Short mmCIF file of C-alpha atoms and ligand atoms in Angstrom, two decimals:
data_model
loop_
_atom_site.label_atom_id
_atom_site.label_comp_id
_atom_site.label_asym_id
_atom_site.label_seq_id
_atom_site.Cartn_x
_atom_site.Cartn_y
_atom_site.Cartn_z
CA MET A 1 16.10 -28.67 14.21
CA ASN A 2 17.15 -24.55 13.25
CA ARG A 3 15.95 -23.15 10.79
CA ARG A 4 19.76 -23.04 8.98
CA LEU A 5 20.14 -26.81 9.90
CA LEU A 6 16.95 -27.83 7.99
CA VAL A 7 18.39 -26.57 5.12
CA LEU A 8 21.88 -27.52 5.22
CA THR A 9 19.80 -31.05 6.11
CA ALA A 10 17.72 -30.89 2.99
CA ALA A 11 20.76 -30.28 0.15
CA ALA A 12 23.02 -33.17 2.57
CA VAL A 13 19.58 -35.99 1.34
CA GLY A 14 20.36 -34.97 -2.06
CA LEU A 15 17.05 -33.00 -3.52
CA GLY A 16 17.97 -31.64 -6.86
CA ALA A 17 19.24 -28.15 -7.31
CA ALA A 18 15.86 -27.24 -9.12
CA THR A 19 13.99 -27.85 -5.89
CA MET A 20 16.48 -26.21 -4.20
CA ALA A 21 16.77 -22.91 -5.85
CA PHE A 22 12.69 -22.73 -5.47
CA ALA A 23 12.16 -24.36 -1.49
CA LEU A 24 11.71 -21.22 0.46
CA PRO A 25 12.91 -21.25 3.92
CA PRO A 26 10.23 -22.98 6.40
CA LEU A 27 9.35 -21.45 9.94
CA GLU A 28 10.52 -23.50 12.61
CA LYS A 29 6.88 -23.45 15.81
CA LYS A 30 8.67 -21.80 18.56
CA ASP A 31 6.42 -19.79 21.13
CA ARG A 32 7.77 -16.53 21.04
CA TYR A 33 9.22 -15.43 17.20
CA LYS A 34 11.47 -12.54 16.04
CA VAL A 35 9.96 -11.13 14.00
CA GLY A 36 11.05 -7.42 11.79
CA PHE A 37 8.81 -4.90 10.30
CA ALA A 38 10.55 -2.61 7.90
CA GLN A 39 8.26 0.16 7.98
CA MET A 40 9.90 2.41 4.41
CA GLU A 41 8.46 6.10 6.70
CA SER A 42 6.43 7.30 9.23
CA ASN A 43 4.86 10.41 7.26
CA ASN A 44 1.76 9.83 6.66
CA PRO A 45 -1.56 8.51 9.24
CA TRP A 46 -1.67 5.53 6.43
CA ARG A 47 1.85 4.76 7.69
CA ILE A 48 1.79 5.10 11.84
CA ALA A 49 -1.29 3.56 11.67
CA GLU A 50 0.26 -0.02 9.49
CA THR A 51 3.26 0.44 12.40
CA LYS A 52 0.53 1.04 15.41
CA SER A 53 -0.89 -2.65 13.76
CA PHE A 54 2.32 -4.28 14.24
CA GLN A 55 2.68 -3.30 17.45
CA ASP A 56 -0.61 -4.04 18.82
CA THR A 57 -0.06 -7.40 17.54
CA ALA A 58 3.22 -7.99 19.26
CA ALA A 59 1.20 -9.43 22.81
CA ALA A 60 -1.56 -11.57 20.97
CA CYS A 61 0.84 -13.29 18.04
CA ASN A 62 3.79 -14.10 20.70
CA TRP A 63 6.19 -11.34 18.88
CA ASP A 64 9.43 -9.92 20.01
CA LEU A 65 9.10 -6.80 17.23
CA ILE A 66 11.68 -5.15 15.79
CA ALA A 67 10.32 -2.38 13.82
CA THR A 68 12.27 0.51 12.10
CA ASP A 69 11.62 3.09 9.84
CA ALA A 70 13.50 4.21 7.30
CA ALA A 71 12.50 7.50 7.18
CA GLY A 72 11.97 7.80 3.25
CA SER A 73 14.72 6.30 1.81
CA ALA A 74 14.56 2.93 -0.27
CA ALA A 75 18.90 2.66 0.67
CA LYS A 76 17.97 2.69 4.22
CA GLN A 77 15.04 0.36 4.43
CA VAL A 78 17.49 -2.12 2.29
CA ALA A 79 19.95 -0.97 5.15
CA ASP A 80 17.02 -1.75 7.91
CA VAL A 81 16.82 -5.35 6.45
CA ASP A 82 20.45 -6.02 6.31
CA SER A 83 20.49 -5.22 10.22
CA MET A 84 17.51 -7.24 11.14
CA ILE A 85 19.39 -9.98 9.50
CA ALA A 86 22.44 -9.13 12.06
CA GLN A 87 19.91 -9.81 14.86
CA GLY A 88 18.48 -12.96 13.86
CA ILE A 89 15.24 -12.23 13.25
CA ASP A 90 12.59 -15.52 12.01
CA VAL A 91 10.09 -13.47 9.86
CA LEU A 92 10.51 -10.61 8.05
CA PHE A 93 7.27 -8.21 6.95
CA LEU A 94 8.39 -5.64 4.45
CA PRO A 95 6.64 -3.20 2.52
CA PRO A 96 8.72 -2.50 0.35
CA ARG A 97 8.84 0.93 -0.83
CA GLU A 98 9.69 1.41 -4.56
CA GLU A 99 9.46 -2.50 -6.81
CA LYS A 100 13.08 -2.51 -7.85
CA PRO A 101 15.02 -0.96 -5.06
CA LEU A 102 13.99 -3.47 -2.17
CA ILE A 103 14.66 -6.90 -4.74
CA PRO A 104 18.52 -7.04 -3.03
CA ALA A 105 16.95 -6.77 0.43
CA VAL A 106 13.85 -9.86 -0.52
CA LYS A 107 16.98 -12.00 -2.07
CA LYS A 108 19.48 -11.57 0.98
CA ALA A 109 16.63 -12.31 3.47
CA ARG A 110 15.80 -15.08 1.25
CA ALA A 111 20.00 -16.34 1.34
CA ALA A 112 19.84 -15.88 5.35
CA GLY A 113 16.99 -18.41 5.49
CA ILE A 114 14.17 -15.89 6.69
CA PRO A 115 11.12 -16.89 5.00
CA THR A 116 9.92 -12.63 4.01
CA PHE A 117 5.90 -11.66 3.82
CA LEU A 118 5.58 -8.73 1.66
CA VAL A 119 2.72 -6.62 3.06
CA ASP A 120 1.04 -3.47 1.56
CA ARG A 121 3.41 -3.00 -1.16
CA SER A 122 4.98 -5.23 -3.83
CA VAL A 123 8.47 -5.70 -5.97
CA ASP A 124 9.27 -6.47 -9.25
CA PRO A 125 7.17 -9.87 -9.95
CA ASN A 126 10.24 -10.97 -12.99
CA ALA A 127 12.61 -10.29 -10.19
CA ALA A 128 11.20 -11.39 -7.13
CA LYS A 129 8.53 -13.61 -6.93
CA ALA A 130 6.46 -15.49 -4.75
CA GLY A 131 6.75 -18.68 -3.65
CA GLU A 132 10.68 -18.90 -4.29
CA ASP A 133 11.89 -15.29 -4.00
CA PHE A 134 9.68 -14.61 -0.63
CA VAL A 135 6.60 -16.69 0.37
CA ALA A 136 3.14 -14.38 -0.09
CA PHE A 137 2.06 -10.99 -0.28
CA LEU A 138 -0.14 -9.14 1.61
CA GLY A 139 -2.76 -6.58 0.58
CA SER A 140 -4.65 -4.79 -1.63
CA ASP A 141 -5.56 -5.01 -5.68
CA PHE A 142 -4.28 -1.49 -6.48
CA ILE A 143 -5.22 -1.74 -10.23
CA ASP A 144 -8.78 -2.96 -9.04
CA GLN A 145 -8.46 0.27 -6.72
CA GLY A 146 -7.37 2.65 -9.34
CA ARG A 147 -10.14 1.03 -11.67
CA ARG A 148 -12.96 1.44 -8.97
CA VAL A 149 -12.46 5.25 -8.08
CA ALA A 150 -12.84 5.64 -12.47
CA GLU A 151 -15.92 3.54 -12.59
CA TRP A 152 -17.59 6.13 -9.49
CA THR A 153 -16.21 9.03 -11.15
CA ILE A 154 -18.05 7.53 -14.89
CA GLU A 155 -21.54 7.26 -13.18
CA ASN A 156 -21.57 10.13 -10.58
CA PHE A 157 -19.58 13.22 -12.41
CA ALA A 158 -22.39 15.47 -13.83
CA GLY A 159 -20.70 17.56 -16.52
CA ASP A 160 -20.19 17.43 -20.07
CA LYS A 161 -16.72 17.31 -19.84
CA GLY A 162 -14.36 15.46 -17.25
CA ILE A 163 -10.73 17.35 -16.76
CA ILE A 164 -8.82 16.12 -15.22
CA VAL A 165 -5.41 15.96 -12.85
CA GLN A 166 -3.78 13.50 -11.52
CA LEU A 167 -1.56 13.20 -8.48
CA GLU A 168 0.73 10.15 -9.25
CA GLY A 169 1.87 8.15 -5.62
CA THR A 170 5.81 7.46 -5.29
CA THR A 171 7.36 6.80 -8.36
CA GLY A 172 8.18 2.95 -8.73
CA SER A 173 6.67 2.34 -6.62
CA SER A 174 3.30 -0.37 -7.15
CA PRO A 175 0.40 0.80 -5.80
CA ALA A 176 1.92 3.88 -7.46
CA ASN A 177 2.34 1.88 -10.38
CA ASP A 178 -1.24 0.19 -10.15
CA ARG A 179 -3.29 2.39 -8.87
CA LYS A 180 -2.83 4.75 -11.98
CA LYS A 181 -3.46 2.36 -14.35
CA GLY A 182 -6.55 0.55 -13.11
CA PHE A 183 -7.86 4.51 -13.60
CA ASP A 184 -6.62 4.63 -16.35
CA ASP A 185 -8.36 1.90 -18.54
CA ALA A 186 -11.04 1.99 -16.76
CA ILE A 187 -12.71 6.10 -18.07
CA ALA A 188 -10.16 5.71 -21.01
CA ALA A 189 -13.64 4.18 -22.02
CA ASP A 190 -15.67 7.17 -21.55
CA PRO A 191 -15.26 9.82 -23.83
CA ARG A 192 -16.27 12.69 -22.03
CA PHE A 193 -13.11 12.57 -19.61
CA GLU A 194 -9.44 13.78 -20.71
CA ILE A 195 -6.45 13.54 -18.04
CA VAL A 196 -5.23 17.08 -19.09
CA ALA A 197 -2.05 16.43 -16.03
CA SER A 198 -0.52 13.42 -14.15
CA GLN A 199 2.57 14.80 -11.89
CA THR A 200 3.73 12.13 -8.82
CA GLY A 201 3.12 13.41 -4.59
CA ASP A 202 4.93 11.05 -3.93
CA PHE A 203 2.11 10.00 -1.32
CA ALA A 204 2.85 13.09 0.86
CA ARG A 205 -0.28 15.81 1.28
CA ASP A 206 2.70 18.68 1.07
CA LEU A 207 3.46 17.82 -1.96
CA GLY A 208 0.10 17.24 -2.91
CA ARG A 209 -0.95 20.29 -2.62
CA GLN A 210 2.28 22.39 -4.20
CA VAL A 211 2.13 19.93 -7.05
CA MET A 212 -1.72 21.18 -7.09
CA GLU A 213 -0.67 24.73 -6.87
CA THR A 214 1.47 24.22 -10.11
CA LEU A 215 -0.93 22.24 -11.82
CA LEU A 216 -4.17 25.32 -11.34
CA GLN A 217 -1.83 27.58 -13.31
CA ALA A 218 -1.48 25.35 -15.64
CA HIS A 219 -5.09 23.98 -16.46
CA PRO A 220 -7.39 26.81 -14.70
CA ASP A 221 -10.63 24.45 -16.15
CA VAL A 222 -9.96 20.94 -14.01
CA ASN A 223 -12.90 20.36 -12.84
CA ILE A 224 -12.27 16.46 -11.02
CA VAL A 225 -8.48 15.55 -9.16
CA TYR A 226 -7.89 12.26 -8.87
CA ALA A 227 -5.47 11.80 -5.81
CA HIS A 228 -4.16 8.23 -5.64
CA ASN A 229 -4.20 8.88 -1.93
CA ASP A 230 -6.19 11.23 0.74
CA GLU A 231 -3.09 12.96 1.59
CA MET A 232 -2.52 14.15 -1.45
CA ALA A 233 -5.59 14.43 -2.13
CA ILE A 234 -6.42 16.58 0.92
CA GLY A 235 -3.20 18.36 0.30
CA ALA A 236 -5.38 19.24 -3.24
CA ILE A 237 -8.75 20.99 -1.28
CA GLN A 238 -5.39 23.17 0.42
CA ALA A 239 -4.39 24.01 -2.69
CA LEU A 240 -7.85 24.28 -5.20
CA GLU A 241 -9.72 26.65 -1.72
CA LEU A 242 -7.27 28.64 -1.74
CA ALA A 243 -7.07 29.43 -5.21
CA GLY A 244 -10.69 30.27 -4.71
CA ARG A 245 -12.41 26.75 -6.60
CA LYS A 246 -15.06 25.42 -4.11
CA PRO A 247 -13.97 21.03 -3.84
CA GLY A 248 -17.11 19.59 -4.22
CA GLU A 249 -19.17 22.32 -5.68
CA ASP A 250 -17.14 22.53 -9.13
CA VAL A 251 -14.60 20.27 -9.03
CA LEU A 252 -14.83 16.20 -7.90
CA VAL A 253 -12.13 15.14 -5.94
CA VAL A 254 -11.41 11.42 -5.32
CA SER A 255 -8.83 9.38 -4.14
CA ILE A 256 -8.18 6.23 -2.11
CA ASP A 257 -7.18 5.00 1.54
CA GLY A 258 -9.85 5.87 3.26
CA THR A 259 -8.14 8.14 6.09
CA ARG A 260 -10.03 10.15 8.61
CA ASP A 261 -9.86 13.12 6.93
CA ALA A 262 -10.76 11.95 3.97
CA LEU A 263 -14.18 10.45 5.56
CA GLN A 264 -14.45 13.73 7.08
CA ALA A 265 -13.92 16.15 3.69
CA ILE A 266 -16.54 13.76 1.96
CA ILE A 267 -18.43 14.35 5.22
CA ASP A 268 -18.48 18.18 4.50
CA GLY A 269 -18.96 17.25 0.72
CA LYS A 270 -15.58 18.38 -0.30
CA MET A 271 -15.13 14.70 -1.91
CA GLY A 272 -16.84 12.73 -3.55
CA VAL A 273 -15.42 9.39 -3.27
CA THR A 274 -12.65 7.19 -1.22
CA VAL A 275 -11.66 3.22 -2.47
CA GLU A 276 -10.25 1.86 1.44
CA SER A 277 -7.04 0.48 1.58
CA SER A 278 -6.21 -0.65 4.91
CA PRO A 279 -3.19 0.05 6.92
CA PHE A 280 -4.60 -2.87 9.50
CA PHE A 281 -1.58 -5.37 8.63
CA GLY A 282 -0.75 -6.97 12.00
CA PRO A 283 -3.58 -9.45 12.88
CA LEU A 284 -3.34 -10.90 9.05
CA ALA A 285 0.60 -10.94 9.30
CA CYS A 286 0.51 -12.80 11.99
CA GLU A 287 -2.45 -15.57 10.95
CA VAL A 288 -1.00 -16.12 7.89
CA MET A 289 3.02 -16.46 9.28
CA ASN A 290 0.73 -19.06 11.98
CA ARG A 291 -0.16 -21.14 9.31
CA TYR A 292 3.25 -20.68 7.65
CA ALA A 293 4.69 -21.77 10.37
CA ASP A 294 1.85 -24.94 10.45
CA GLY A 295 3.30 -26.48 6.63
CA GLU A 296 0.48 -24.32 5.26
CA LYS A 297 1.07 -23.89 1.32
CA ILE A 298 0.66 -19.88 1.77
CA GLU A 299 -1.37 -19.06 -1.55
CA PRO A 300 0.83 -16.37 -3.57
CA TRP A 301 -1.36 -13.51 -2.88
CA VAL A 302 -3.38 -12.77 0.12
CA GLN A 303 -6.02 -10.29 -0.71
CA VAL A 304 -7.06 -7.59 1.09
CA GLN A 305 -10.80 -6.51 0.10
CA ASP A 306 -12.03 -3.05 0.29
CA ARG A 307 -14.78 -1.27 1.02
CA ILE A 308 -15.43 1.97 -1.09
CA PHE A 309 -16.61 4.74 1.31
CA THR A 310 -19.08 8.15 -0.11
CA GLN A 311 -21.77 10.37 1.34
CA ASP A 312 -24.07 7.26 2.15
CA ASN A 313 -21.76 5.93 5.20
CA ALA A 314 -18.47 7.94 5.21
CA ALA A 315 -19.98 9.02 8.53
CA ASP A 316 -20.61 5.65 9.93
CA HIS A 317 -17.06 4.72 9.55
CA ILE A 318 -15.05 7.94 10.38
CA ASP A 319 -15.57 6.89 14.19
CA GLU A 320 -12.78 3.79 13.28
CA ALA A 321 -11.35 5.96 10.94
CA TYR A 322 -7.06 6.52 11.52
O1 AHR B 401 1.12 1.11 0.16
C1 AHR B 401 -0.06 1.75 0.28
C2 AHR B 401 0.05 3.24 0.01
O2 AHR B 401 0.57 3.93 0.93
C3 AHR B 401 -1.55 3.76 0.70
O3 AHR B 401 -2.25 4.46 -0.16
C4 AHR B 401 -0.56 5.54 1.46
O4 AHR B 401 -1.28 5.90 1.75
C5 AHR B 401 0.59 5.13 1.95
O5 AHR B 401 1.49 5.52 1.78
#
């Protein structure tokens, strides 16, 4: 029996309205699945590695994969999901670019009877919930990532007064919101530190560099840069060097992700720490999807555990980085 028939049958046997409202679309056991992966953009190594992870998993997991690229537009990402629904996908994996604009896509997939898993980023929990509107969120604890960067900074900053510039990720995205909260709350516990500016660089290297150039003019005394991802950290390092500053000596740069360039910057002494945020979601997506097809109840948040990279271990991990 196919999914849509199952939903109709459930209605016919008289399940209550409340039960119907919350029953997630089931996933029929099949030899092959038509799987949608609606990527948000491909302008950085993290996104490219995530898409490749889904592509590499497709053969092993018996997926016919439809992968799209919304090129940095939430509106296009919604349209891409519409198109996948029209093409009859069995399952949707969605990294929502921002927390609110992707809610309609989640709800439309739900209404079409397509089990949806949010990967790496989530949506506004007041508007759409795991276990009701989508099956589960697969991803890191972004608040914890920000907190861990702050704690490392508190332990390792050698100066008397830490003047911090924060480069935020995409405005309205879950990692930008949560990495800011985790860092701000933890750093506030130590009076040595002050965040003098916090501005978006949209998770992009070039914008990170431009924003850092501007902020350096307003705050020439900055001695700590916290970037919400490695791409912006690398952009900030470029801006600092152009301005004659010495990242790693007179400015501590701290960040999140674990890209190859960031690990190299740590090895070169230009960056202090990066807390991992893994883009390799393909194998986890396959495993969770199969558990769901087996009828298992999936935990609302399938949490990914993140490592931390510093001078102590960056060289050991650079070969596996992306
Ligand atoms: O959602 C995860 C974040 O998105 C990564 O930290 C960033 O590099 C990416 O664009």
